[in-house]
XYZ file of C-alpha atoms in Angstrom:
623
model
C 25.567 44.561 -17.463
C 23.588 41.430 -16.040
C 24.625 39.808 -13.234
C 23.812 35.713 -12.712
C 24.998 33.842 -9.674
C 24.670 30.092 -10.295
C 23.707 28.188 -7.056
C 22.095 25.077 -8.759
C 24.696 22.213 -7.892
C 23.687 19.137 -5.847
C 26.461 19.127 -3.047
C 25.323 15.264 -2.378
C 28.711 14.834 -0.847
C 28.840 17.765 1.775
C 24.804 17.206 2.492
C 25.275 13.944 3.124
C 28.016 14.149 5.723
C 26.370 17.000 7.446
C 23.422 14.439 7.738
C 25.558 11.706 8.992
C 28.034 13.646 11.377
C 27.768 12.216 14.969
C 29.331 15.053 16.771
C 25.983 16.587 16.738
C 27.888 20.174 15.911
C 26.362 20.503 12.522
C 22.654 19.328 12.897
C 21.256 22.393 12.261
C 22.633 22.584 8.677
C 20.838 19.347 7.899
C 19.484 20.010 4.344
C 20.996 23.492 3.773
C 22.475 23.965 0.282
C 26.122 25.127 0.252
C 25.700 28.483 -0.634
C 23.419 29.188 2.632
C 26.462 27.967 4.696
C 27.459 29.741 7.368
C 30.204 31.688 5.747
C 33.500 34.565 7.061
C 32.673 35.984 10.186
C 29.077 33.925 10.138
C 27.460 35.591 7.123
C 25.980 32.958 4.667
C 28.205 32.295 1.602
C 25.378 33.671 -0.731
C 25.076 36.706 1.561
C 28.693 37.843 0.567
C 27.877 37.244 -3.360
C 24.620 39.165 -2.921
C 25.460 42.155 -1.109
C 28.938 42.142 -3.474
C 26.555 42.772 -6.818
C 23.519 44.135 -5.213
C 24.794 47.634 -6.915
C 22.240 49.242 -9.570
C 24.979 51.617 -11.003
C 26.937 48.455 -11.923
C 24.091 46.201 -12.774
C 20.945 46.251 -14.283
C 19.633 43.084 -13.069
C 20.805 40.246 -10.861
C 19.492 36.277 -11.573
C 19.970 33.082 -10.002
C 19.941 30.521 -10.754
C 18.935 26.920 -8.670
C 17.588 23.208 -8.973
C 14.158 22.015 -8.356
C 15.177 20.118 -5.048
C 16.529 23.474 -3.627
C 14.149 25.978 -5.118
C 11.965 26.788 -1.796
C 15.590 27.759 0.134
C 16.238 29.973 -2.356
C 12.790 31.313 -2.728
C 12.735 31.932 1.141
C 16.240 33.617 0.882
C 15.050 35.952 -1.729
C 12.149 37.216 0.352
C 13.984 37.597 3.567
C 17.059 39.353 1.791
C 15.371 41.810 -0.499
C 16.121 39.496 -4.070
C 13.642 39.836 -6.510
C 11.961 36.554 -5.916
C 10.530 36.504 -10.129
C 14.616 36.555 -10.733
C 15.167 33.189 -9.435
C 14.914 30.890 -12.151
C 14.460 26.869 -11.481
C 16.255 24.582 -13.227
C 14.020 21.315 -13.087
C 17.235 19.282 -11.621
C 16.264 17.488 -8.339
C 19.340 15.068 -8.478
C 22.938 14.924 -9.390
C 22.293 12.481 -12.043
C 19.784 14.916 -13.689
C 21.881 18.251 -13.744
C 21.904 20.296 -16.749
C 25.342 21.241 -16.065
C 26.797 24.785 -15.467
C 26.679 26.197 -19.101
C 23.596 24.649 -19.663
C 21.862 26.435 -16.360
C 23.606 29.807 -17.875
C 22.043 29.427 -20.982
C 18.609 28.878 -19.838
C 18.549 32.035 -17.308
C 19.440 33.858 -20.593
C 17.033 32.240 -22.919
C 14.367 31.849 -20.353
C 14.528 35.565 -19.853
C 15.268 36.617 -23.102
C 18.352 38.733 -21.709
C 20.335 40.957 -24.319
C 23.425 42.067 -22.669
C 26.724 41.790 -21.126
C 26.768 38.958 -18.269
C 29.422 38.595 -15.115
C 28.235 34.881 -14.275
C 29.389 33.703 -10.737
C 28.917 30.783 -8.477
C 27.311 32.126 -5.368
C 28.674 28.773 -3.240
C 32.199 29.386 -3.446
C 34.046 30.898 -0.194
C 35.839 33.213 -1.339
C 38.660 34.573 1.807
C 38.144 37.987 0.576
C 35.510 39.694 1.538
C 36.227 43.356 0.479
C 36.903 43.078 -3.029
C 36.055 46.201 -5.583
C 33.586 44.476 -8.297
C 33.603 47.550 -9.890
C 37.039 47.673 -10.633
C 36.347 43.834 -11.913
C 33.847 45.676 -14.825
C 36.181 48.414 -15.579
C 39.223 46.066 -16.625
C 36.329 43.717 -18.802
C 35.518 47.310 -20.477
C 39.182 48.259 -21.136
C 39.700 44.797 -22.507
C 38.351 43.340 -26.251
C 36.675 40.555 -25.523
C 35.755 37.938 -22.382
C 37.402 38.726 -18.837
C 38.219 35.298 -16.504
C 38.840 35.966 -12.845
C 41.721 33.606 -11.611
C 43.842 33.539 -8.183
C 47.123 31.710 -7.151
C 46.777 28.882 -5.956
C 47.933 28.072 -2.007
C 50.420 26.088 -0.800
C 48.610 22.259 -0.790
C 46.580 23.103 -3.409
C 46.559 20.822 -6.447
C 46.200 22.075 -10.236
C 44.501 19.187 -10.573
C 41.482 20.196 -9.203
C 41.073 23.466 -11.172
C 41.281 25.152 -14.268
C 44.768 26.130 -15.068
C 45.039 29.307 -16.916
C 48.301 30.270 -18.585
C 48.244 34.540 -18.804
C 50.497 36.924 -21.070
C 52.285 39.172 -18.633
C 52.368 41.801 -21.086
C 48.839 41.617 -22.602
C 46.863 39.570 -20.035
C 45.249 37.824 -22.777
C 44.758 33.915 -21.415
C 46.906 31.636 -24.035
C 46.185 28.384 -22.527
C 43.405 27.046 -20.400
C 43.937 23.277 -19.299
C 41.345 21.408 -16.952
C 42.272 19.950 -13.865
C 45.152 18.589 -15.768
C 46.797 15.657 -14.436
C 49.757 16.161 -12.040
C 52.907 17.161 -13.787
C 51.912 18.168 -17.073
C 51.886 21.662 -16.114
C 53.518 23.690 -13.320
C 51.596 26.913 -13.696
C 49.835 27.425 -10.353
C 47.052 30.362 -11.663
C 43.587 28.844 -11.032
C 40.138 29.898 -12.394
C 37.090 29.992 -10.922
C 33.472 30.551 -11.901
C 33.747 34.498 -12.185
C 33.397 35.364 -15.625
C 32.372 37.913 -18.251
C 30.860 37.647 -21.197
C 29.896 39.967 -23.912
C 26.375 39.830 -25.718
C 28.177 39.207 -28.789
C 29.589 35.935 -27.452
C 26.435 34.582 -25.565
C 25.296 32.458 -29.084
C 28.631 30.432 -27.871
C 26.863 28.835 -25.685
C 24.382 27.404 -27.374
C 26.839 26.282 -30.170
C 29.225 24.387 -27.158
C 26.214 22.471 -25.490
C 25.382 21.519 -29.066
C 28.724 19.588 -29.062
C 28.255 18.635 -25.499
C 25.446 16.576 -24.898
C 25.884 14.766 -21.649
C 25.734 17.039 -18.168
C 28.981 15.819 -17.050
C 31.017 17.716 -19.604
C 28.811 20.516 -19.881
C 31.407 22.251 -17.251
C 32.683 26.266 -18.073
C 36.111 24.465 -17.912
C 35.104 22.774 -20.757
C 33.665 25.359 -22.678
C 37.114 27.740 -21.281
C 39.193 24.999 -23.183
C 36.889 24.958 -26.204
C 36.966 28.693 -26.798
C 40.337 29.538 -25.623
C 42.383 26.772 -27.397
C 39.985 25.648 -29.908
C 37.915 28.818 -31.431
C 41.046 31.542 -30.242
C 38.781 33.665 -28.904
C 40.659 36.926 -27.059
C 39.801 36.183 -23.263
C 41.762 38.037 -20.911
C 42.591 36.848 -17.273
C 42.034 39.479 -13.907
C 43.502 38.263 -11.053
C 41.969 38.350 -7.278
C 44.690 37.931 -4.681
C 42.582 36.117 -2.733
C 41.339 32.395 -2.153
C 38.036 30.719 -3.596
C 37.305 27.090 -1.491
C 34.050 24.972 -2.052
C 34.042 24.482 -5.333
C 32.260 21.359 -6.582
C 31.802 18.596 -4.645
C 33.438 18.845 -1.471
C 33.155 17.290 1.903
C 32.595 18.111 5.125
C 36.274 18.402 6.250
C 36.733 20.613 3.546
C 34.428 22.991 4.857
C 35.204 23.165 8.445
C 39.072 23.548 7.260
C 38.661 26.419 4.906
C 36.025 28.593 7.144
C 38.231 27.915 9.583
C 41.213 28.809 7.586
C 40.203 32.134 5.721
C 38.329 33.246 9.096
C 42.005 33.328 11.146
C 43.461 35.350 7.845
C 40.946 37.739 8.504
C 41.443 38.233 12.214
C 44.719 38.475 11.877
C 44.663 40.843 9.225
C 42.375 43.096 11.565
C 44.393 42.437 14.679
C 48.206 43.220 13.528
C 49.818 46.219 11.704
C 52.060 45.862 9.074
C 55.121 46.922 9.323
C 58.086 47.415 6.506
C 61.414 49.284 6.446
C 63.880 49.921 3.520
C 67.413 51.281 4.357
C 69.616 53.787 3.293
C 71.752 53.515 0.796
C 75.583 54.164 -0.727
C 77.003 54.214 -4.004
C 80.214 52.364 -3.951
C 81.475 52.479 -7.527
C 79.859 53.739 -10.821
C 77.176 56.434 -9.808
C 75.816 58.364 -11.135
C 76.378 56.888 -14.423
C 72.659 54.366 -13.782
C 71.092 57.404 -15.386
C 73.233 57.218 -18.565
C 73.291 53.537 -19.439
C 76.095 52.516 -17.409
C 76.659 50.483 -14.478
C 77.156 50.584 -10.828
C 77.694 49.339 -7.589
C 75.480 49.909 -4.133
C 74.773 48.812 -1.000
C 72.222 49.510 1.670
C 73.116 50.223 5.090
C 71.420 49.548 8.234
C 72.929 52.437 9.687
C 69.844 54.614 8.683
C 66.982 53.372 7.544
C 62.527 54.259 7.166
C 59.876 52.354 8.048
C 56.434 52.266 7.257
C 53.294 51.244 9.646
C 50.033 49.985 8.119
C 46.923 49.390 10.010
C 43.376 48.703 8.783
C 40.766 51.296 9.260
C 37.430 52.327 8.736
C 38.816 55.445 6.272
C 42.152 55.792 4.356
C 44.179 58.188 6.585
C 47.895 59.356 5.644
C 49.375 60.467 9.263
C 51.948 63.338 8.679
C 55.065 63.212 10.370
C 55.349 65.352 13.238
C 59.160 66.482 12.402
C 59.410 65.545 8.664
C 56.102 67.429 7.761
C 55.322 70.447 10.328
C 51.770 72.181 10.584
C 52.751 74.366 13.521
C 55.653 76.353 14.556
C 57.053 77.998 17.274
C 57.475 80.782 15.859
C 57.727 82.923 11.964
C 61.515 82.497 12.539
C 61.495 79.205 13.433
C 59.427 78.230 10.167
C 62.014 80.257 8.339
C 64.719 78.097 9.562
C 63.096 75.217 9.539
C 61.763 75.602 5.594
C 65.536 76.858 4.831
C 67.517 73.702 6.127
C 64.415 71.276 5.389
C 63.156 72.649 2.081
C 59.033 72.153 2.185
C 58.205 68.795 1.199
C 58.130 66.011 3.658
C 56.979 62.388 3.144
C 53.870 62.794 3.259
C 53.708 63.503 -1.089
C 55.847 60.161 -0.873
C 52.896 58.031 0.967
C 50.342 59.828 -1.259
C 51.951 59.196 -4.587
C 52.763 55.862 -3.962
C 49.193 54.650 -3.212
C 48.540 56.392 -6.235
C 50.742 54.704 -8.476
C 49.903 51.312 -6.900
C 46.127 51.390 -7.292
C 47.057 52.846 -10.991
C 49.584 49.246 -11.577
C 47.215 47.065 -10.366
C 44.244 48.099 -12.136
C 46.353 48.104 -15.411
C 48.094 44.651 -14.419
C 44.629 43.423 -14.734
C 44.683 43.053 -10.572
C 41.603 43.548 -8.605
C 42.092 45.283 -5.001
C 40.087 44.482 -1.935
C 37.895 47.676 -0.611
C 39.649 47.836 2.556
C 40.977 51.362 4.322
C 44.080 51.575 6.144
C 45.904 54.173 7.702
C 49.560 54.779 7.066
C 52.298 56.289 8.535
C 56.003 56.699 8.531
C 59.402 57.456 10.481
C 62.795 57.628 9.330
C 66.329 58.288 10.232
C 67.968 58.824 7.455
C 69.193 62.505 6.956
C 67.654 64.717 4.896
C 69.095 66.327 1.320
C 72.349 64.499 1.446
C 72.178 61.794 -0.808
C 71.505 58.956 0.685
C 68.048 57.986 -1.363
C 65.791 58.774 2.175
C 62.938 59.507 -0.677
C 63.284 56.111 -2.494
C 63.411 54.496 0.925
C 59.943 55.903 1.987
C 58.489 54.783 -1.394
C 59.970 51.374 -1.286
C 58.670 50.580 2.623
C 54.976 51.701 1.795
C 54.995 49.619 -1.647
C 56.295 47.007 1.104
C 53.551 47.713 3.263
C 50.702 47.658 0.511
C 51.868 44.549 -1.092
C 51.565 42.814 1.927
C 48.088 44.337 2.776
C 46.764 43.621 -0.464
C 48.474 40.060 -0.824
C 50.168 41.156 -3.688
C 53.028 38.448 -4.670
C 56.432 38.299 -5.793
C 55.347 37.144 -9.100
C 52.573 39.745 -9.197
C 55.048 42.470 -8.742
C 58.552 41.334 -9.698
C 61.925 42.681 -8.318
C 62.576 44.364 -11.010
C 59.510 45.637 -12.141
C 59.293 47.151 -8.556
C 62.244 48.852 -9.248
C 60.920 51.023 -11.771
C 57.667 51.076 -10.212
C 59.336 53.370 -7.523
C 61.848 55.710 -10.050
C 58.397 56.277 -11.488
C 56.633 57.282 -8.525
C 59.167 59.576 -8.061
C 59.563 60.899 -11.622
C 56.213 60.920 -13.515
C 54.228 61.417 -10.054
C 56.446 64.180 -8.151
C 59.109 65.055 -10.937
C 61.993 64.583 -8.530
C 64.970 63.633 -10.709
C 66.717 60.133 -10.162
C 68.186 57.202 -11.713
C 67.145 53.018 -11.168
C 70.222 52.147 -8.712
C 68.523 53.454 -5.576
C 65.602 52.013 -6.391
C 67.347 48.469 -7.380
C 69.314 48.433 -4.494
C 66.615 48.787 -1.989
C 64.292 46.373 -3.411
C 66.964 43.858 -3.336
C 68.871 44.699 -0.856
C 72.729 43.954 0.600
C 75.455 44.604 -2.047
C 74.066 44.911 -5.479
C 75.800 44.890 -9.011
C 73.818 46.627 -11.751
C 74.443 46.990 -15.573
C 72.062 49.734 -17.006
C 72.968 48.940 -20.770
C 71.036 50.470 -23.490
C 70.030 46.835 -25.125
C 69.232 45.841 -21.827
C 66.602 48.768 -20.873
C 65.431 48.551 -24.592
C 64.909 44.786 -24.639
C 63.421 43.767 -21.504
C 62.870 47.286 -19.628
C 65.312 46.896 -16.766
C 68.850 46.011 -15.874
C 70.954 43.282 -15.163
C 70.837 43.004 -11.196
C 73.126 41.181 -9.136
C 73.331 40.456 -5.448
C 77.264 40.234 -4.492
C 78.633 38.348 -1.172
C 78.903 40.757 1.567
C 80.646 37.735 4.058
C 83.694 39.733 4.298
C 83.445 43.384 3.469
C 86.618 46.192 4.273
C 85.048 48.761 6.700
C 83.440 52.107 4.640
C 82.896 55.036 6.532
C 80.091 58.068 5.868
C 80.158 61.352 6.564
C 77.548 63.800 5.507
C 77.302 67.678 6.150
C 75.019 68.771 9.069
C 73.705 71.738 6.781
C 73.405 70.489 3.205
C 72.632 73.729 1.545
C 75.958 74.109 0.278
C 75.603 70.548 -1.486
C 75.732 71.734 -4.854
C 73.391 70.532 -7.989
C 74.959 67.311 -8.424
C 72.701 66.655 -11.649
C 73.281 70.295 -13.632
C 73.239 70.277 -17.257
C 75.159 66.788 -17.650
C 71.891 64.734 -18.829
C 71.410 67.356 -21.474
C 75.075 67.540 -22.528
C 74.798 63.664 -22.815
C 71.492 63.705 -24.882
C 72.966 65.588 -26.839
C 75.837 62.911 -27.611
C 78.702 65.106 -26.027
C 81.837 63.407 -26.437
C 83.294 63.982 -23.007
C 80.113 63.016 -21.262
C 79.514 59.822 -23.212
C 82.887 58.471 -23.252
C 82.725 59.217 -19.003
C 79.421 57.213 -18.373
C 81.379 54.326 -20.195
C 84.402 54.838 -18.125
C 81.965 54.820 -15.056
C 80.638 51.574 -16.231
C 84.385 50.341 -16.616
C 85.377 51.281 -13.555
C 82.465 49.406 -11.758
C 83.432 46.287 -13.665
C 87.325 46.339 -11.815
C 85.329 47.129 -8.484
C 83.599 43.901 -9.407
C 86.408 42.530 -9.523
C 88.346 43.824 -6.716
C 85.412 42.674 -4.500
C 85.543 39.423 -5.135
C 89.153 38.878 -4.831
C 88.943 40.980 -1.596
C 91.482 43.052 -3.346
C 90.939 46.413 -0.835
C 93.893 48.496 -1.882
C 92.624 48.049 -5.483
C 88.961 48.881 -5.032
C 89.952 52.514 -2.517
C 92.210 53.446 -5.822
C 89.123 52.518 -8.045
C 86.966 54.975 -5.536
C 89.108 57.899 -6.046
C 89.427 57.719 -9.667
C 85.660 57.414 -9.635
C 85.555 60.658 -7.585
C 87.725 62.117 -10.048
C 86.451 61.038 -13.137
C 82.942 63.072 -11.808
C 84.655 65.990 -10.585
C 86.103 66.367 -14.142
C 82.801 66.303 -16.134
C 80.316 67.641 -13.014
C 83.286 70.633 -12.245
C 83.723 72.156 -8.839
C 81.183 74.914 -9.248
C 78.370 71.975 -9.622
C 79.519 69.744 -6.681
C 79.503 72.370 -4.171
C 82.248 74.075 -1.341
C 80.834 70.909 1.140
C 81.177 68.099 -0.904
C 84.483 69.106 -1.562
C 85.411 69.995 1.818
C 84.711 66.727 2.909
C 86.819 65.105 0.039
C 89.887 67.224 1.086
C 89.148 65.944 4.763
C 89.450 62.191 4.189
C 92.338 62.667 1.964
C 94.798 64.328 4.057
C 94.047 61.185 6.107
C 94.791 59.022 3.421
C 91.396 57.650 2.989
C 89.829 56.765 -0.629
C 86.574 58.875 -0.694
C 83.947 59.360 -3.461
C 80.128 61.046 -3.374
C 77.746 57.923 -2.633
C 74.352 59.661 -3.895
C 73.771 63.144 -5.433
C 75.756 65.159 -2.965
C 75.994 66.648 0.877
C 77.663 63.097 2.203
C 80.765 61.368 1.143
C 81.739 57.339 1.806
C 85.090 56.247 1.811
C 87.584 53.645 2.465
C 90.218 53.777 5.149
C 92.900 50.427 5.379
C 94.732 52.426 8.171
C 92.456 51.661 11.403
C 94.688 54.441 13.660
C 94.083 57.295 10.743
C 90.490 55.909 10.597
C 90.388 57.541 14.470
C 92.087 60.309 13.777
C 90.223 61.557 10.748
C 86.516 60.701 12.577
C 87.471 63.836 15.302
C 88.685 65.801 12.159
C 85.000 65.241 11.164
C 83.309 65.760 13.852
C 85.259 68.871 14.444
C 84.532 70.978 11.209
C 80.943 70.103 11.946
C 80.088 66.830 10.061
C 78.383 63.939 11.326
C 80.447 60.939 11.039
C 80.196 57.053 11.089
C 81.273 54.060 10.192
C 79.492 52.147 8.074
C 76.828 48.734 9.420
C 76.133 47.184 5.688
C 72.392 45.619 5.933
C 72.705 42.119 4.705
C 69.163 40.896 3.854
C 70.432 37.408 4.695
C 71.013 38.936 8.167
C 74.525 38.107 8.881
C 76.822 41.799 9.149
C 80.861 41.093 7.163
C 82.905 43.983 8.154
C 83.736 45.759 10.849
C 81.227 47.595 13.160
C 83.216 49.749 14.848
C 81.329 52.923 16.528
């Protein structure tokens, strides 16, 4: 692979009002081409190009490419920056007027120098905000991909398609459908932009040739010409890699533009070095349907902001996981004391959780066609939420540090969608650590509040997730939780069920669809604010599992606790895989009582604090 970083535009507009400013703060640029600007953190613009490709295990040689009229900067650059000086090539251009035009200058580096390979082609004036980037994750997507690679970012708020090449990518394939340039305002709203980072295979270079052939004049001569030409005209496979970053400077810009984009990018990066990021994801309960989300049915869930874990990023010079000092113990006080400990606590903390969740993000976004920035961080995590009792404290951990990294990495919403996030986190947990689980944790905690979900068959098999739908949570009856203090006795929730159902079991098949049924009247009772209704639904939800799970598989605790709430009257079911139970209880004195019942045969009990993402609480927060 060749590298060639194109620095032969005649910024006539930025010279000019550096020449003319009166403020006397820019003198000393006075005749400085754009890419020798004063750059992030002070570095020249070309500086950050350079030292970003200036790798010989990546390339083979590195060109640039300049005009007549700036020739000598360059040539002094080279020299003082260790660049071949005999791999700057002069273009003959000493005006604006007399350009050659951007394919036109990348077709003479190659012809002058008779190069037979691969190029990446960039344009070392751009200001690009981020200045970590992995190029070599850039080379490895153009080598998984058949044919040319196109780097594009999102555009930023104020930013107007107009001004850039528009590129229009398949999700699925990243292949690059459309390109439009700078089309006019409101023919398109697609907000992905291109920029002068491409890559080319040797088999394409003769393109060139062939598209200034067609294009005589400079002014079209553009690579968003010759983007349109072989994208929509010749259908050649191009495939689109996206930077979540920002590219300024590109063209002819002014001196306003300049100052406000340095200016701009340079506070992004201080405040990316000065503040930690910090997510959390909450606990949550199953209200009505689980755990039929494994078996194509539907539920109800809600997350609580009763308990809840939270992840802390902060950059670093290394990529350093913390261990928890409770959650995963190095040092004991003694052999009986780890006995106890690994009894009650099992042996894996969240540290696995951290590990295999930058794992599985690094894997997504190199496969999404995503290119990540090279900086370290250091992570680490608390929760509350108790341990083995069902209340998806593993999901939460996952979920806050895929929180954490998006926002580190400036991944967006559209980058990593809802519901793709969903099962982004099921399969860190399944594929990654083999823990077994179903989507509605997962949903519920990426979207948060009071979530309907319909796993249906034709659903997962036709677009790969659910139907997912945030209910109102203004007015909500109060739930209670309970949970055992020692959940060894929980039982193994899961057992042989997913088998019996794989295997088209009668009993188990026609349940999961009475599971789904059921969650459709809770639905209902919901929204009417029909209580009575919806504590009847929970018990014959309780029952209906208790028939095909059995006693022996839910555990002496589980069903302790059910016993419990009932001789108060309450409506109780299992909200996750078992050691904790939630229920509903209409009679506020009996609510009372049964809490000291609770407490008394050794559970932990409270009532439940929904967490409403729109942060308003509807129900009662009694302690």
């Amino acid at each position: 692979m060749i590298c060639i970083l194109l620095v032969a535009g005649h910024g006539t507009v930025l010279e000019t009002q550096i020449k003319n400013d009166v403020t006397g703060l820019y003198g000393q640029l006075t005749g400085v081409p754009k890419a020798l600007l004063p750059g992030i953190g002070g570095k020249k613009i070309l500086d950050f190009w350079w030292e970003t490709v200036n790798m010989r295990q990546l390339f083979s040689e590195v060109y640039l490419v300049t005009n007549a009229d700036k020739y000598k900067h360059y040539e002094r650059w080279a020299t003082a920056n260790d660049f071949p000086v005999e791999n700057v090539v002069n273009d003959g251009s000493t005006t604006l007027e007399g350009r050659l035009g951007a394919v036109a200058d990348l077709e003479l580096a190659i012809r002058s120098r008779k190069l037979q390979d691969d190029i990446m082609v960039i344009a070392g004036d751009m200001l690009c905000a981020d200045q970590n980037f992995d190029i070599a994750q850039v080379l490895r997507f153009f080598r998984s991909k058949p044919g040319e690679l196109a780097i594009y970012y999102e555009l930023e708020e104020g930013e107007k398609s107009s001004s850039r090449g528009i590129v229009e990518v398949c999700p699925e394939t990243h292949r690059i459908s459309r390109f439009l340039e700078k089309p006019q305002e409101g023919v398109t709203a697609l907000r992905l932009a291109s920029v002068v980072f491409y890559c080319l295979r040797k088999a394409t270079l003769p393109y060139l040739s062939d598209f200034l052939t067609l294009q005589p004049q400079a002014q079209d001569r553009t690579f968003g010409r010759f983007w349109e030409w072989i994208i929509n005209e010749e259908k050649l496979p191009v495939f689109g890699m996206k930077l979540p970053t920002g590219f300024q400077l590109i063209g002819q810009v002014g001196l306003s533009d300049y100052t406000k984009w340095l200016a701009h990018y340079s506070a992004q990066q201080q405040q990316c070095l000065a503040k930690p990021i910090t997510c959390r994801s909450y606990a949550r309960v199953g209200l009505m349907g689980n755990p039929s989300d494994g078996f194509n049915g539907k539920t109800i869930a809600m997350t609580i902001s009763n308990f809840w874990a939270e992840v802390t990023l902060m950059e670093s010079q290394t990529l350093v996981l913390l261990p928890h000092p409770l959650n995963d113990p190095t040092e004991f006080g003694s052999l009986q004391d780890l006995y106890c400990i690994s009894r009650k606590e099992g042996y894996l903390g969240g540290l696995r959780l951290l590990q295999a969740t930058c794992k599985k993000f690094y894997q997504f976004c190199s496969k999404q066609g995503i290119a990540l920035t090279k900086q370290n961080f250091t992570l680490k995590y608390d929760t509350n939420i108790p341990r083995q009792v069902g209340l998806a404290g593993s999901s939460a951990i996952v979920s806050a540090t895929l929180k954490s990294l998006m926002k580190f990495y400036n991944i967006t919403e559209s980058d990593l969608p809802k519901p793709t996030r969903a099962n982004f986190i099921l399969n860190v947990e399944t594929d990654e650590l083999f823990i077994t689980a179903g989507l509605q944790d997962r949903v519920v905690q990426v979207y948060e509040g009071l979530v309907y979900m319909d796993f249906s068959k034709q659903l997962m098999d036709e677009q790969g997730y659910g139907d997912y739908i945030p209910m109102d949570m203004s007015s909500l009856p109060p739930f209670w939780l309970a949970y055992l203090s020692d959940p060894s006795d929980s039982g193994r929730i899961h057992s042989n069920v997913r088998q019996r159902w794989l295997n088209g079991e009668a009993e188990v098949v026609e349940a999961m669809k009475s599971f789904a049924a059921l969650t459709d009247q809770a639905r209902v009772a919901l929204q009417g604010m029909d209580w009575s209704r919806l504590a009847q639904l929970m018990d014959e939800n309780f029952a209906l599992r208790r028939s095909v799970y059995t006693e022996d598989c839910l555990g002496p605790g589980n069903l302790k606790m059910v016993q419990l709430a009932r001789q108060f009257g309450s409506a109780v079911k299992l909200p996750g895989s078992g050691g904790a139970v939630v229920g509903l209880c209409l009679d506020q004195v009996r609510l009372v009582e049964m809490r000291k019942s609770f407490q008394e045969a050794g559970c932990v009990f409270c009532v439940i604090v929904p967490y409403n993402p729109s942060g308003t609480i509807g129900t009662n927060s009694q302690d």
